[in-house]
Every structure is written in C-alpha cells, then in structure tokens.
C-alpha cells in the first residue's frame, strides 16, 4: 500500500472516530445501499465521504439531544481535524430501548 493510500485510510478512520465521539451521535449512516462511504483497500468506512476539497458526514443522533447542536459539534470537530469544509446530514434519530419501556409504562392507564 502506498503512503498516500495509508494516509487517506488513516484520515478517514480518524474522522469516523471523531464523529462517533461527539455526544449525541449514536452512529454513522451509510445509506440504504451503503452508498455513503469512503472505499479503501480491504474495506470501507460507512457514513463518511472525504474528498479533496470537502467532507460529508451522515449521522444518526439520539432523540434526547439537540439535533442542530450535535450537527454543529460534528462539523466543528471534523473541520478542526481535516481543515476542510464539512457538510453534516442527520439521517435518522435513535431512541433508547429502556426509554421506550419507560414511556409506555408512564403512559399506561387502567380503569378499575
């Protein structure tokens, strides 16, 4: 593997790690058919497309977090890391399973 490929591979993985470390991000979104990804020798990094002049990141955000705040946090972290303009797309929101159970229990009523 050439130095350029190794550098690009490392850079994409660093971006993915930085994004998933932002509070509120529960995952990266690779698209319905896996089309949102950076393809590398031996694999791909879903949800992150790093080009020569920009970065595109697609994320899933926890419902309990401010979507714009999380997107801004992702954008700032990735711009800091890459020095490139970043487009962040919130593709989906996630809900914790224990929260679903708690909401169901709190909302249930019985007529006795």
Short mmCIF file of C-alpha atoms in Angstrom, two decimals, residues 70-112:
data_model
loop_
_atom_site.label_atom_id
_atom_site.label_comp_id
_atom_site.label_asym_id
_atom_site.label_seq_id
_atom_site.Cartn_x
_atom_site.Cartn_y
_atom_site.Cartn_z
CA UNK A 70 -24.96 17.71 17.61
CA UNK A 71 -24.55 18.56 13.91
CA UNK A 72 -22.61 21.71 14.84
CA UNK A 73 -20.39 19.67 17.18
CA UNK A 74 -19.67 17.15 14.41
CA UNK A 75 -18.93 19.92 11.92
CA UNK A 76 -16.56 21.72 14.29
CA UNK A 77 -14.69 18.56 15.25
CA UNK A 78 -14.23 17.38 11.66
CA UNK A 79 -13.24 20.82 10.35
CA UNK A 80 -10.68 21.04 13.13
CA UNK A 81 -9.31 17.61 12.20
CA UNK A 82 -9.26 17.99 8.42
CA UNK A 83 -9.13 21.72 7.70
CA UNK A 84 -11.83 21.16 5.06
CA UNK A 85 -15.41 22.40 4.86
CA UNK A 86 -17.82 19.82 6.27
CA UNK A 87 -21.42 19.02 5.40
CA UNK A 88 -23.28 17.16 8.14
CA UNK A 89 -26.53 15.36 7.41
CA UNK A 90 -28.65 13.99 10.24
CA UNK A 91 -30.18 10.97 8.52
CA UNK A 92 -32.08 9.45 11.41
CA UNK A 93 -32.73 9.68 15.11
CA UNK A 94 -32.44 6.85 17.61
CA UNK A 95 -34.39 6.08 20.74
CA UNK A 96 -33.03 4.06 23.62
CA UNK A 97 -34.94 0.85 24.28
CA UNK A 98 -35.21 1.48 28.03
CA UNK A 99 -36.78 4.87 27.26
CA UNK A 100 -39.47 3.20 25.13
CA UNK A 101 -40.38 0.92 28.03
CA UNK A 102 -40.44 3.82 30.48
CA UNK A 103 -42.64 5.91 28.19
CA UNK A 104 -45.07 3.02 27.72
CA UNK A 105 -45.29 2.40 31.46
CA UNK A 106 -45.76 6.09 32.24
CA UNK A 107 -48.47 6.47 29.62
CA UNK A 108 -50.46 3.38 30.51
CA UNK A 109 -53.62 3.80 32.48
CA UNK A 110 -56.15 1.31 33.70
CA UNK A 111 -59.76 1.83 34.53
CA UNK A 112 -60.67 -0.15 37.62
#
